[in-house]
Short mmCIF file of C-alpha atoms and ligand atoms in Angstrom, two decimals:
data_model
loop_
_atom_site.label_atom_id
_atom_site.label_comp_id
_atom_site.label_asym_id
_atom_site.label_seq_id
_atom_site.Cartn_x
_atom_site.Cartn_y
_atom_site.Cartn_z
CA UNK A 82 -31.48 81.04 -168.69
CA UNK A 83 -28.73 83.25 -167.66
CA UNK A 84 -29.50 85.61 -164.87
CA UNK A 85 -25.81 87.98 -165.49
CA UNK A 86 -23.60 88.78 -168.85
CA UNK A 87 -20.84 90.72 -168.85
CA UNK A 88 -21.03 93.34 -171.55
CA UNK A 89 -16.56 93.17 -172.55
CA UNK A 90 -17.50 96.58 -175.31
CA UNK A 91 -18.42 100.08 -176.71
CA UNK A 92 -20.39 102.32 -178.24
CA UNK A 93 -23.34 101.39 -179.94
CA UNK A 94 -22.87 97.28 -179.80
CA UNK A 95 -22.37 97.96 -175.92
CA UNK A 96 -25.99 99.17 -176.18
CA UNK A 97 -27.34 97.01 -178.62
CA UNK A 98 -26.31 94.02 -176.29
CA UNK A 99 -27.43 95.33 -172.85
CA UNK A 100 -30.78 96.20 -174.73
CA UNK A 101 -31.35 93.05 -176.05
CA UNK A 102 -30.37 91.05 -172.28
CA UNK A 103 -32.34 93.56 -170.54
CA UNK A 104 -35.31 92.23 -172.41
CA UNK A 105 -34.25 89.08 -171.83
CA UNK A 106 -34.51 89.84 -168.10
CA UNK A 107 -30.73 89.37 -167.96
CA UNK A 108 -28.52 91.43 -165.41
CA UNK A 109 -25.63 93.39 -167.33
CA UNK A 110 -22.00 94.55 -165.90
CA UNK A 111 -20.21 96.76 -168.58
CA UNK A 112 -16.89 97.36 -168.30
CA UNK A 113 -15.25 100.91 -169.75
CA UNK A 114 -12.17 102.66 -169.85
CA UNK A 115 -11.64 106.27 -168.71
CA UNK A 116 -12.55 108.34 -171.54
CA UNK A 117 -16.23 106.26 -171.75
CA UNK A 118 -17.08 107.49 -168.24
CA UNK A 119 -19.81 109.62 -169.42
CA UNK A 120 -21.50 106.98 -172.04
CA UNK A 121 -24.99 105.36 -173.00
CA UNK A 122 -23.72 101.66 -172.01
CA UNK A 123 -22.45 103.13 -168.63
CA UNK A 124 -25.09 104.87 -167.77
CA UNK A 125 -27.96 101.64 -169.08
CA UNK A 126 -26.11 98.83 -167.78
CA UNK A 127 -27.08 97.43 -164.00
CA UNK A 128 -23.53 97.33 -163.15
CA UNK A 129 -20.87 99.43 -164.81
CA UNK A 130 -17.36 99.38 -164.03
CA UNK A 131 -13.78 101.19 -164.84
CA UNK A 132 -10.85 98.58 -165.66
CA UNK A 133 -8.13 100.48 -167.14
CA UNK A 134 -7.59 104.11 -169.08
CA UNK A 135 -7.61 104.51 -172.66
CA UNK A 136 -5.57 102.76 -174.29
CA UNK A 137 -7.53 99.25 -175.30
CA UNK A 138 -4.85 96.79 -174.31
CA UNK A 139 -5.31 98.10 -170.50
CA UNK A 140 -8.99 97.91 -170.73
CA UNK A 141 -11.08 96.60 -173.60
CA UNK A 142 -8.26 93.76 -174.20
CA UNK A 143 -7.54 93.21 -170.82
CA UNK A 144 -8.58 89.97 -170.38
CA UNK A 145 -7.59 89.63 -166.75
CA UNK A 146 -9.32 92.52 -165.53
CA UNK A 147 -12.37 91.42 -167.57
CA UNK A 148 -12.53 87.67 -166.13
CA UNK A 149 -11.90 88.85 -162.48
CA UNK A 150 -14.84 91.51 -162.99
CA UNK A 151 -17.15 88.65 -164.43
CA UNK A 152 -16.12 86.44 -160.89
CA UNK A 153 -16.54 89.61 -159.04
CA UNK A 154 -19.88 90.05 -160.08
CA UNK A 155 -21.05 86.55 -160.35
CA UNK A 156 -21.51 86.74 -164.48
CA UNK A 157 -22.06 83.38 -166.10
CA UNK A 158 -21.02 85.18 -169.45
CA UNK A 159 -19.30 87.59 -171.12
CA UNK A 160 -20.48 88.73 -174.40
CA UNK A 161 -17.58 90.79 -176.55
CA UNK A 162 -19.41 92.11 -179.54
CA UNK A 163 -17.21 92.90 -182.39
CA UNK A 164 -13.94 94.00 -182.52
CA UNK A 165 -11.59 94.12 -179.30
CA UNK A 166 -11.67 90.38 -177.89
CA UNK A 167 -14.93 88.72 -180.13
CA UNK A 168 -12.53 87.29 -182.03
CA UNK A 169 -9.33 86.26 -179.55
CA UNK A 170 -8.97 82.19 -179.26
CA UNK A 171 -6.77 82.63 -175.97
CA UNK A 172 -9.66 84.56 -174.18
CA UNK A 173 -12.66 82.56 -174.98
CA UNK A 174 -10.36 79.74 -173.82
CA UNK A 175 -9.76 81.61 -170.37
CA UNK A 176 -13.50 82.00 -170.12
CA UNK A 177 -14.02 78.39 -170.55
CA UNK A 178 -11.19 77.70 -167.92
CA UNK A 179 -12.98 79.78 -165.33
CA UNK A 180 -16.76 78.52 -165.91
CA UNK A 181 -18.00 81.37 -167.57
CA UNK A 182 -19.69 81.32 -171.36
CA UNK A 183 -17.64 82.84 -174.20
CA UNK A 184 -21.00 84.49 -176.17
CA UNK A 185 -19.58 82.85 -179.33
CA UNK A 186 -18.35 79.46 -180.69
CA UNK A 187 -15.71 77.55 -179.01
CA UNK A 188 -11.95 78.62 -178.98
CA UNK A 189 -11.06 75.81 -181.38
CA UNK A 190 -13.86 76.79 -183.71
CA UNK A 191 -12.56 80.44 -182.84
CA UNK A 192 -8.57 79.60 -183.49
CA UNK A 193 -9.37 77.54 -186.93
CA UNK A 194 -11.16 80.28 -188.75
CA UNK A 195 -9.09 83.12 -187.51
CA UNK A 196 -6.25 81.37 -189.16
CA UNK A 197 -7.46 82.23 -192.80
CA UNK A 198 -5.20 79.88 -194.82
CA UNK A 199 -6.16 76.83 -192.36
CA UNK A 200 -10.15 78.04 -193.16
CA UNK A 201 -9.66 77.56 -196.12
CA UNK A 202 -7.89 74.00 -196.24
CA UNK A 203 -10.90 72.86 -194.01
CA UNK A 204 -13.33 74.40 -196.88
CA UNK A 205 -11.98 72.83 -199.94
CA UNK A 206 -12.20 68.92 -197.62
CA UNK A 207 -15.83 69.97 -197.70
CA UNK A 208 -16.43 70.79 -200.94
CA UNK A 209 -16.40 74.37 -200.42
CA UNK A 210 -15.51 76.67 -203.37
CA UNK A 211 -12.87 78.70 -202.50
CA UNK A 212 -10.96 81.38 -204.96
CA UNK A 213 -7.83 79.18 -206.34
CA UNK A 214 -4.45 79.60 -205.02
CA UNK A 215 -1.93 78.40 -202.69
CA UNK A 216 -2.17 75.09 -200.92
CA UNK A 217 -0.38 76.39 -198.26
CA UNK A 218 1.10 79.39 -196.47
CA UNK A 219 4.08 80.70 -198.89
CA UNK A 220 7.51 79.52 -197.12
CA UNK A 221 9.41 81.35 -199.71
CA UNK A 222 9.24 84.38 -202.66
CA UNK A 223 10.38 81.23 -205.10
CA UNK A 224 7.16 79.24 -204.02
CA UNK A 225 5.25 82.71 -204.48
CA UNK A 226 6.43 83.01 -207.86
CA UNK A 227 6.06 78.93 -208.94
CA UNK A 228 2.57 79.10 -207.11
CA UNK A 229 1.40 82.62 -209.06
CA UNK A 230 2.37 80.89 -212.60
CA UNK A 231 0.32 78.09 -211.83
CA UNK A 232 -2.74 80.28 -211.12
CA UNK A 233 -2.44 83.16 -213.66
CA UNK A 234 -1.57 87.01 -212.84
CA UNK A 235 -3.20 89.06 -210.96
CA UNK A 236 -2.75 87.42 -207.60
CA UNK A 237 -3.57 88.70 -204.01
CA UNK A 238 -0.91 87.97 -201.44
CA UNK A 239 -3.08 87.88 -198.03
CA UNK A 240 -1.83 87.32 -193.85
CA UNK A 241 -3.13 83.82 -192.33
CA UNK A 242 -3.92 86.16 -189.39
CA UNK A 243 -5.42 88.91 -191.69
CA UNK A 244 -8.19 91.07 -191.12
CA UNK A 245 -8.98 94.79 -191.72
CA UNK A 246 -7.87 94.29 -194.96
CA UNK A 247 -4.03 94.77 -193.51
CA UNK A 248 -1.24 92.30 -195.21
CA UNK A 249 -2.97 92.34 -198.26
CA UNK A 250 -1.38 93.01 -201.63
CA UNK A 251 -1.81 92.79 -205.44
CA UNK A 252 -0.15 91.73 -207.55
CA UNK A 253 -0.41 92.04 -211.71
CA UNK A 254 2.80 90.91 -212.70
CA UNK A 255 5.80 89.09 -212.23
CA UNK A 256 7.68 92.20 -211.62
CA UNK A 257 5.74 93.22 -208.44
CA UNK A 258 5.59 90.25 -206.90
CA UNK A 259 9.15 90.10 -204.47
CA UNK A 260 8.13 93.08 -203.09
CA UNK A 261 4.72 92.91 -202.13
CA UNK A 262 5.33 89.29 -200.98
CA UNK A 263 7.78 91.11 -198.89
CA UNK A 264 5.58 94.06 -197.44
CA UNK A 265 2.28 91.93 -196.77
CA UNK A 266 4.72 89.71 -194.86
CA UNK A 267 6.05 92.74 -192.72
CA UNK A 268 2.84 93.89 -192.30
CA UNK A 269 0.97 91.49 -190.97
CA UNK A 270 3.96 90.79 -188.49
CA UNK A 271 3.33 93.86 -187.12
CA UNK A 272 -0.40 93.76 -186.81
CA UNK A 273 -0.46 89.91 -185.91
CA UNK A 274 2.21 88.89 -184.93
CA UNK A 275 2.65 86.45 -187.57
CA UNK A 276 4.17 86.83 -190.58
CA UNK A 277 2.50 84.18 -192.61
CA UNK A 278 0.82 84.69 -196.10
CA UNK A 279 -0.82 82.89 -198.63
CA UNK A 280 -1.75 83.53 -202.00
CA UNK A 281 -5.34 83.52 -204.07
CA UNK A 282 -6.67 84.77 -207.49
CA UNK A 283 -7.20 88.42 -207.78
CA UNK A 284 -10.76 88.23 -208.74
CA UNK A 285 -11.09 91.85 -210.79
CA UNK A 286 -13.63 93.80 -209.20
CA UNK A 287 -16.22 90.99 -207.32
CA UNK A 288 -18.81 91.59 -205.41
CA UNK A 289 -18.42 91.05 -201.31
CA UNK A 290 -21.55 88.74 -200.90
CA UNK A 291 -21.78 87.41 -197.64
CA UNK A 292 -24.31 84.59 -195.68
CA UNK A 293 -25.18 85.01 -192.38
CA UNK A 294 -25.43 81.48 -189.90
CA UNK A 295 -27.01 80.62 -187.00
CA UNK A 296 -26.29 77.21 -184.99
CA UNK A 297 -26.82 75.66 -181.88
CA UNK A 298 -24.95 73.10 -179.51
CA UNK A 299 -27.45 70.15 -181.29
CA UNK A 300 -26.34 70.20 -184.69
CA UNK A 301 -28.81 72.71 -185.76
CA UNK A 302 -27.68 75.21 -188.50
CA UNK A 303 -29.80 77.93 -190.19
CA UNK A 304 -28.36 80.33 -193.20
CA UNK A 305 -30.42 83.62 -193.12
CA UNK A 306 -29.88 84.57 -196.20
CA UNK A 307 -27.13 86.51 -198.01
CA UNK A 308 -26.01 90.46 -197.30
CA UNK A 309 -24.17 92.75 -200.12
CA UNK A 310 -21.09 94.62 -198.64
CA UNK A 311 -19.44 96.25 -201.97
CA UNK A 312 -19.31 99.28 -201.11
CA UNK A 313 -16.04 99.39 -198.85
CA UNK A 314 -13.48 102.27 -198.38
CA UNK A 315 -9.78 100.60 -198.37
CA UNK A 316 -11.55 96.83 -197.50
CA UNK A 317 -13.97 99.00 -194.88
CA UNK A 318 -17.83 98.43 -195.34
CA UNK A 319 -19.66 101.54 -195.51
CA UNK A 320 -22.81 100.15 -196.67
CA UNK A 321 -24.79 97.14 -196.52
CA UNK A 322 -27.89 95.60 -197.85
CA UNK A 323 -30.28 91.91 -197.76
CA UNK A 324 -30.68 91.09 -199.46
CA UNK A 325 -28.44 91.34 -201.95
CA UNK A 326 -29.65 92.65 -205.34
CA UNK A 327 -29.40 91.08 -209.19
CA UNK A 328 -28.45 87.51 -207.49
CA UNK A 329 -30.63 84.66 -209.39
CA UNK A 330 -32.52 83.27 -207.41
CA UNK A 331 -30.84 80.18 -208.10
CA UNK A 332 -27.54 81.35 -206.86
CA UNK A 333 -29.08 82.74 -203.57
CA UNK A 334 -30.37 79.36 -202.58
CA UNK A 335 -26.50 78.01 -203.88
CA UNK A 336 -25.51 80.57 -201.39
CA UNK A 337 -27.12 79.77 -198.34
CA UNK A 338 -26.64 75.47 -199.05
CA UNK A 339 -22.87 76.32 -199.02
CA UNK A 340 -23.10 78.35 -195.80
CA UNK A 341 -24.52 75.82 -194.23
CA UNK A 342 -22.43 73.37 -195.38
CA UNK A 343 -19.24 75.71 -194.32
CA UNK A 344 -20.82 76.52 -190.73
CA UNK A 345 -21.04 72.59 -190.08
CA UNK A 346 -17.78 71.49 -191.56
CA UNK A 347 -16.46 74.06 -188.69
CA UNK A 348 -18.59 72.55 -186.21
CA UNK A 349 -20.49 75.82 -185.57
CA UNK A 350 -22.48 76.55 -182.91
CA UNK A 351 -23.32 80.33 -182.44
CA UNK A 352 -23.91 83.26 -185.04
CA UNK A 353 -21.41 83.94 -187.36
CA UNK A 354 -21.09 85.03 -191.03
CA UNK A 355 -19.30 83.09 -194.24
CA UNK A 356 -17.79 85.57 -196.57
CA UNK A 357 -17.47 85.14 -200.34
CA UNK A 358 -16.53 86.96 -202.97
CA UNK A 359 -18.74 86.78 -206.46
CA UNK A 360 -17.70 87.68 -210.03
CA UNK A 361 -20.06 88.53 -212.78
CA UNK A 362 -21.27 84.76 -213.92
CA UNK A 363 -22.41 84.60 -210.08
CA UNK A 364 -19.30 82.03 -209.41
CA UNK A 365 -18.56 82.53 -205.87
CA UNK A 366 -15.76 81.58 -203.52
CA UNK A 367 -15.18 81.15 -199.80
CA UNK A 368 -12.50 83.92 -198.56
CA UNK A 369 -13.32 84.02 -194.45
CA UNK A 370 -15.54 82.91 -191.85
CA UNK A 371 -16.41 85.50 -189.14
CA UNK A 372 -17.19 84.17 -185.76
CA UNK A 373 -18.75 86.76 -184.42
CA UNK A 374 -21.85 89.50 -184.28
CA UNK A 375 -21.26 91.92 -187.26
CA UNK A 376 -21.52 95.32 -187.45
CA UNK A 377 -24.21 94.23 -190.62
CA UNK A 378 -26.07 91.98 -188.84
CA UNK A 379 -29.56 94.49 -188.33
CA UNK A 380 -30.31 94.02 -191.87
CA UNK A 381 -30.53 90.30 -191.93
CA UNK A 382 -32.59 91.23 -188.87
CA UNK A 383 -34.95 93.94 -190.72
CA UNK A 384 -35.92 90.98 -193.47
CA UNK A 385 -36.02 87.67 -191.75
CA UNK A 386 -37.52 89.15 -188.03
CA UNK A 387 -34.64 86.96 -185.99
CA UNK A 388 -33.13 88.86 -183.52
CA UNK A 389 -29.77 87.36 -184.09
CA UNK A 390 -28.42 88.92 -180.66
CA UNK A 391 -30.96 87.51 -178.16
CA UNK A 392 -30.32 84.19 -179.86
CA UNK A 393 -26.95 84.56 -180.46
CA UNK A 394 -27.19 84.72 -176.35
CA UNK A 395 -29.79 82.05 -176.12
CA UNK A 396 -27.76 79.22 -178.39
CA UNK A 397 -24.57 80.14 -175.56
CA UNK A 398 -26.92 79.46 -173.06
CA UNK A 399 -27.57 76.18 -174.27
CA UNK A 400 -31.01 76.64 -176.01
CA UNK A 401 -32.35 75.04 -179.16
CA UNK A 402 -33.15 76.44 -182.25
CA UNK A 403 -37.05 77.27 -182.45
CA UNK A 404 -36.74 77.36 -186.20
CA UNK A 405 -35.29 75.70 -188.69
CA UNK A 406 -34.94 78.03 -191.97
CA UNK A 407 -35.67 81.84 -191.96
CA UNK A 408 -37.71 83.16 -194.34
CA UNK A 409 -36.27 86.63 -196.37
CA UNK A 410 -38.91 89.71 -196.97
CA UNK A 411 -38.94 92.73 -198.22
CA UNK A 412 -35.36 94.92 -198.43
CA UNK A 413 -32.96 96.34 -195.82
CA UNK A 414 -30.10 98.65 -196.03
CA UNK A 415 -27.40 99.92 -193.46
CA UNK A 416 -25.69 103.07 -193.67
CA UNK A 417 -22.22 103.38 -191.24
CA UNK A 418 -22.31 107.48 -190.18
CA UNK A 419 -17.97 107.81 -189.43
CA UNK A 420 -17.02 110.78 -187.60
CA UNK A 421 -14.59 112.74 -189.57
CA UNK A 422 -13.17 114.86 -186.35
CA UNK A 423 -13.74 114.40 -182.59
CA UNK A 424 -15.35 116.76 -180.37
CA UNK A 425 -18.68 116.68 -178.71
CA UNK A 426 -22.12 116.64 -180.14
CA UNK A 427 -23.53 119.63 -179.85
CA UNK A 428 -27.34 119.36 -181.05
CA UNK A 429 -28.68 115.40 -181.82
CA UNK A 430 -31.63 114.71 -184.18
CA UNK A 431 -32.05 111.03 -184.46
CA UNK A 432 -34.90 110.08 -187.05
CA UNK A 433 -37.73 108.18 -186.48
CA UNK A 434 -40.82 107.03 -188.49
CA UNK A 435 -42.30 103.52 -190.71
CA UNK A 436 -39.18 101.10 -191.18
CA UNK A 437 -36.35 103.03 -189.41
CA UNK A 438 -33.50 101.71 -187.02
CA UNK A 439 -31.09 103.65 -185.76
CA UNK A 440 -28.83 102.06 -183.12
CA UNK A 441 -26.38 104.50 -181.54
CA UNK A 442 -24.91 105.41 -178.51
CA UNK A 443 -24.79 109.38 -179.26
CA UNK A 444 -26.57 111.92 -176.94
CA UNK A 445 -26.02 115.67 -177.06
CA UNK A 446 -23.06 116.80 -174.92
CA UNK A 447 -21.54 113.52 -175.59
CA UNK A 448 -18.01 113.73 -176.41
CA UNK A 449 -16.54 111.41 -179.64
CA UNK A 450 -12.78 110.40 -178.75
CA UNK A 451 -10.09 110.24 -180.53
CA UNK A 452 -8.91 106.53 -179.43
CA UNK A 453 -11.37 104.19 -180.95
CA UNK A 454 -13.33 102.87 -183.52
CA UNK A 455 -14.75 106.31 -185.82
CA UNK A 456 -18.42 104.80 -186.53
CA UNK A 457 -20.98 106.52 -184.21
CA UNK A 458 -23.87 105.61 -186.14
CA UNK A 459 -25.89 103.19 -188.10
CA UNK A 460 -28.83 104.19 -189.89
CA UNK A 461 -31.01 101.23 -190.71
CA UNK A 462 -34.03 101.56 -193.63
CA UNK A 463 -36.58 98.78 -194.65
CA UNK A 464 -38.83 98.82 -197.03
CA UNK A 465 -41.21 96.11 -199.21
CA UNK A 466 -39.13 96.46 -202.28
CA UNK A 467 -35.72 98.02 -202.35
CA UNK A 468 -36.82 101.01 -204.22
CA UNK A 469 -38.94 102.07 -201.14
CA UNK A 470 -35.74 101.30 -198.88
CA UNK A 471 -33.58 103.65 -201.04
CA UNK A 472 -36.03 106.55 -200.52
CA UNK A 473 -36.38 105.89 -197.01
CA UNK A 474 -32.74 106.14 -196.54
CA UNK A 475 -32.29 109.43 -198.47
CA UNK A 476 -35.24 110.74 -196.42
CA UNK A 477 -33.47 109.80 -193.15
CA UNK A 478 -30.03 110.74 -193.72
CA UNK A 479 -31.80 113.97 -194.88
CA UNK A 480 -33.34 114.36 -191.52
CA UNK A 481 -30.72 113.24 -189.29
CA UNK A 482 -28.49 115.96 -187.66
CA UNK A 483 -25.15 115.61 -185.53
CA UNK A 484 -23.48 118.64 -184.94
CA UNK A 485 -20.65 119.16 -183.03
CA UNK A 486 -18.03 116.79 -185.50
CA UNK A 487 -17.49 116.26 -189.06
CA UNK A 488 -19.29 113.07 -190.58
CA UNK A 489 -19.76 111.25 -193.78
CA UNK A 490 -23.33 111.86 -193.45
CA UNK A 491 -23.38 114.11 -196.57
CA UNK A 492 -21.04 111.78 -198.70
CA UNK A 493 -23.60 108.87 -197.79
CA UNK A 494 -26.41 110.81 -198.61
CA UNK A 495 -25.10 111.72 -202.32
CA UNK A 496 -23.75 108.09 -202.52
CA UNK A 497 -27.27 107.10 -202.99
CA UNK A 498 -28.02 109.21 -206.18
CA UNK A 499 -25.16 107.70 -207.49
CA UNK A 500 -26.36 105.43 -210.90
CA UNK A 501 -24.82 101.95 -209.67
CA UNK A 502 -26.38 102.35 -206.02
CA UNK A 503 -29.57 103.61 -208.02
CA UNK A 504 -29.43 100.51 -210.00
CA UNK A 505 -28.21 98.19 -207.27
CA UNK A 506 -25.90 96.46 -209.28
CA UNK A 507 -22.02 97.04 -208.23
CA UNK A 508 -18.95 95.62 -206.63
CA UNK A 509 -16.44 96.15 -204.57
CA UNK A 510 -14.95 99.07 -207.46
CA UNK A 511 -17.96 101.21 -206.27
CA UNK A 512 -16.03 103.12 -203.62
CA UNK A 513 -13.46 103.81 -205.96
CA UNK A 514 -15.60 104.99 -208.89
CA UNK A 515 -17.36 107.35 -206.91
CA UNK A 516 -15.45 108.96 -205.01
CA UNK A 517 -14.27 112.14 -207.03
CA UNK A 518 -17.73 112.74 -208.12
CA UNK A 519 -19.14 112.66 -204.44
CA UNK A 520 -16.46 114.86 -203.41
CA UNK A 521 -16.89 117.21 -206.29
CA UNK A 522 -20.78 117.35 -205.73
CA UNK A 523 -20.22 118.14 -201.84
CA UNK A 524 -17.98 120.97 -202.73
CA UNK A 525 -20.36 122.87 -204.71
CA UNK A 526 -23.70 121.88 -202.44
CA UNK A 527 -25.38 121.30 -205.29
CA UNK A 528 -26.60 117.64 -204.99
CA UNK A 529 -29.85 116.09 -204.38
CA UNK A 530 -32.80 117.32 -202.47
P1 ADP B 607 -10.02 91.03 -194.13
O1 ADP B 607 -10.29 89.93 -193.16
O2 ADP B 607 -8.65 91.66 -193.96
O3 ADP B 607 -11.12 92.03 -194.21
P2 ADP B 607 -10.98 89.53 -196.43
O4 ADP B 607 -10.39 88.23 -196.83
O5 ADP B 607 -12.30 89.49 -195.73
O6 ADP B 607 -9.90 90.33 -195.56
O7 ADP B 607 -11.12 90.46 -197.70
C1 ADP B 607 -11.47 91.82 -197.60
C2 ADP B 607 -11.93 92.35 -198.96
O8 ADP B 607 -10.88 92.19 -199.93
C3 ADP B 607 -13.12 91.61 -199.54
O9 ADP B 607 -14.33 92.15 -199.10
C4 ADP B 607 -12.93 91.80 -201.03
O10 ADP B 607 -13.41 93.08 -201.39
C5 ADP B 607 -11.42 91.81 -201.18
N1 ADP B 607 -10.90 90.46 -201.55
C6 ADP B 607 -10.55 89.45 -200.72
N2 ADP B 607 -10.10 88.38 -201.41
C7 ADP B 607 -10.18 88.71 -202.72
C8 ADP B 607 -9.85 88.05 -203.96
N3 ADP B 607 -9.33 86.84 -203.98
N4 ADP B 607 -10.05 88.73 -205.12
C9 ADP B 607 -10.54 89.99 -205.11
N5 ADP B 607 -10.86 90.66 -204.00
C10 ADP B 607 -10.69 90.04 -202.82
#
């Protein structure tokens, strides 16, 4: 087993990782910019240490500084969470080059699926269902409009290199499709780097239904089970469940088979997560393969008791599976808590009690920066049935308190009264629908308990 990681992160996946190697017995080095001086990760790793101020390309993305602190400190691995480098080709490759272990799948594995439109060539070889559209990336806003006749209006125009939901665009009709070919290509140039796009279905209003997967270096490849993630604010997830609700069981089990059958036409070998979207009939297509630890992942956790960190560590390590299909019980949901404002926390009630996770890096006197990623918390509910889980959640975010900032806390907490979340039936229109009535309800405090 490994005896050092390198922790290359923030906030509350910082912690989440040292936890888990800590009771592993592993040794942890975290590396920080500036403004994270004063942090939880800092102050639990064994080792901490400052590589650059705060701007993320001279620290969190500074892949030199990172490797030469893992040799400094005689890490065997680095481990970059989510976000920042978790999902960069050209640094897991570096790590490889210098003997240390990229906590994730290889760089090739790494480069394929972070090139969306490649993805999902590689899916439909395997017999993969992905949404119909272009063969190819669009070389031209002629081969746009030849390939949208051939699939039918509305059409999506998405980056290769996407993610965040940036260089994406709809389209309904022939007469909006020269521009938005044109934006989503100047778009993602600017986030990427590369200007490539290619072009599916618009499926109207689907739900985000994703699998997670776990493999090892053997051939060994597990699906635990699917995750809802409908409710999103401009493509961001704000809330997730497992598993997910109103899915036959017959499409569930669909689900998983395909995962698995994704996750080993990409030669897989660490945790990761297949993403589909599903219309109302329950037909489902491929869209992306993350290759990474998601910010979802503790409710797959909650139901199937697999601590996908400490083996997401273990399988890098070289370890075999110990099981070979995970079993899904009883309900979990995650709620993201964003901070609206910066500032620092003033007074900190975290709430405990039967079938609650919360896994943050807040303290009181902490102070929330401007310069990164706005989620602070994650409030995690299970329960036996997902009834129970809703009123656990309502209960929590009722007793949770962070004052000092602006949150979403209150919006989350109406969002559950809300009758499609009630039901547990809705898509990726959810956000959308509710917004103005959430809002509304907040500005007269008169909603729920
Ligand atoms: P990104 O990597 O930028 O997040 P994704 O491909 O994962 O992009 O898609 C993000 C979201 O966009 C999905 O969760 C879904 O809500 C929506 N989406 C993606 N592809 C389609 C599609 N073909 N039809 C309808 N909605 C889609």
């Amino acid at each position: 087993m490994l005896k050092r990681v390198l922790v290359a992160n923030r906030g509350e996946i910082a912690l989440r990782i040292i936890r888990s190697l800590r009771e592993m017995d592993v040794e942890t080095v975290l590396v920080y910019s500036e403004p994270d001086k004063n942090s939880l990760p800092v102050i639990t790793a064994n080792y901490a240490v400052c590589i650059g101020p705060k701007e993320p390309v001279n620290s969190y993305l500074n892949e030199n500084a990172i490797i030469e602190t893992a040799i400094h400190y005689g890490c065997e691995a680095i481990h970059p969470g989510y976000g920042f480098l978790s999902e960069n080709a050209e640094f897991a490759k570096k790590c490889e080059e210098n003997n240390i272990i990229f906590i994730g799948p290889s760089h090739e594995v790494i480069a394929m699926m972070g090139n969306k439109q490649a993805a999902r060539k590689l899916m439909i070889e395997n017999n993969v269902p992905v949404v119909p559209g272009s063969e190819d990336v669009l070389e031209s806003v002629e081969e746009a409009y030849e390939c949208a006749e051939k699939i039918g209006y509305p059409v999506l125009i998405k980056a290769s290199s996407g993610g965040g939901g940036k260089g994406m665009r709809r389209v309904y009709g022939r007469d909006e499709l020269e521009k938005a070919y044109l934006t989503a290509k100047s778009e993602a140039k600017a986030a990427f780097g590369d200007d490539s796009v290619y072009m599916e279905k618009l499926i109207i209003n689907p739900r985000h239904i994703e699998l997670q997967v776990l493999a090892d270096h053997y051939g060994n490849v597990i699906s635990l089970g699917e995750r809802n993630c409908s409710i999103q604010k401009n493509n961001q997830k704000l809330l997730e469940e497992a598993p997910a609700f109103g899915v036959s069981e017959a499409t569930v089990k669909k689900l998983n088979d395909t995962a698995i059958l994704a996750a080993k036409a990409a030669g897989y070998n660490s945790v990761g997560t297949v993403e589909f979207v599903m219309d109302d009939d329950e037909n489902y297509y491929f869209i992306e393969m993350n290759t990474r630890i998601q910010v979802e992942h503790p409710v797959t956790e909650m139901v199937t008791g697999i601590d996908l960190v400490r083996w997401q560590i273990r399988v890098a390590a070289g370890m075999k599976l110990a099981m070979d299909k995970a079993e899904v019980k009883g309900h979990s949901i995650e709620c993201r808590i964003n901070a609206l404002t910066s500032g620092v926390i003033t007074n900190l009630h975290i709430p405990s009690g039967y079938g609650v996770r919360v896994e943050t890096h807040l303290f009181t006197g902490y102070e929330i920066t401007p310069f990164y990623d706005p989620m602070i918390a994650k409030v995690i509910v299970y329960g036996d049935t997902r009834l129970e889980a809703v009123r656990r959640l309502r209960r929590v975010l009722e007793e949770l308190v962070i004052e000092g900032v602006k949150t979403n806390e209150e919006f989350m907490h109406i969002l559950t009264y809300q009758k499609d979340f009630i039901r547990g039936y809705y898509d990726t229109s959810f956000y959308q629908k509710n917004e103005k009535n959430i809002n509304q309800l907040i500005k007269v405090g008169k909603h729920g308990a």
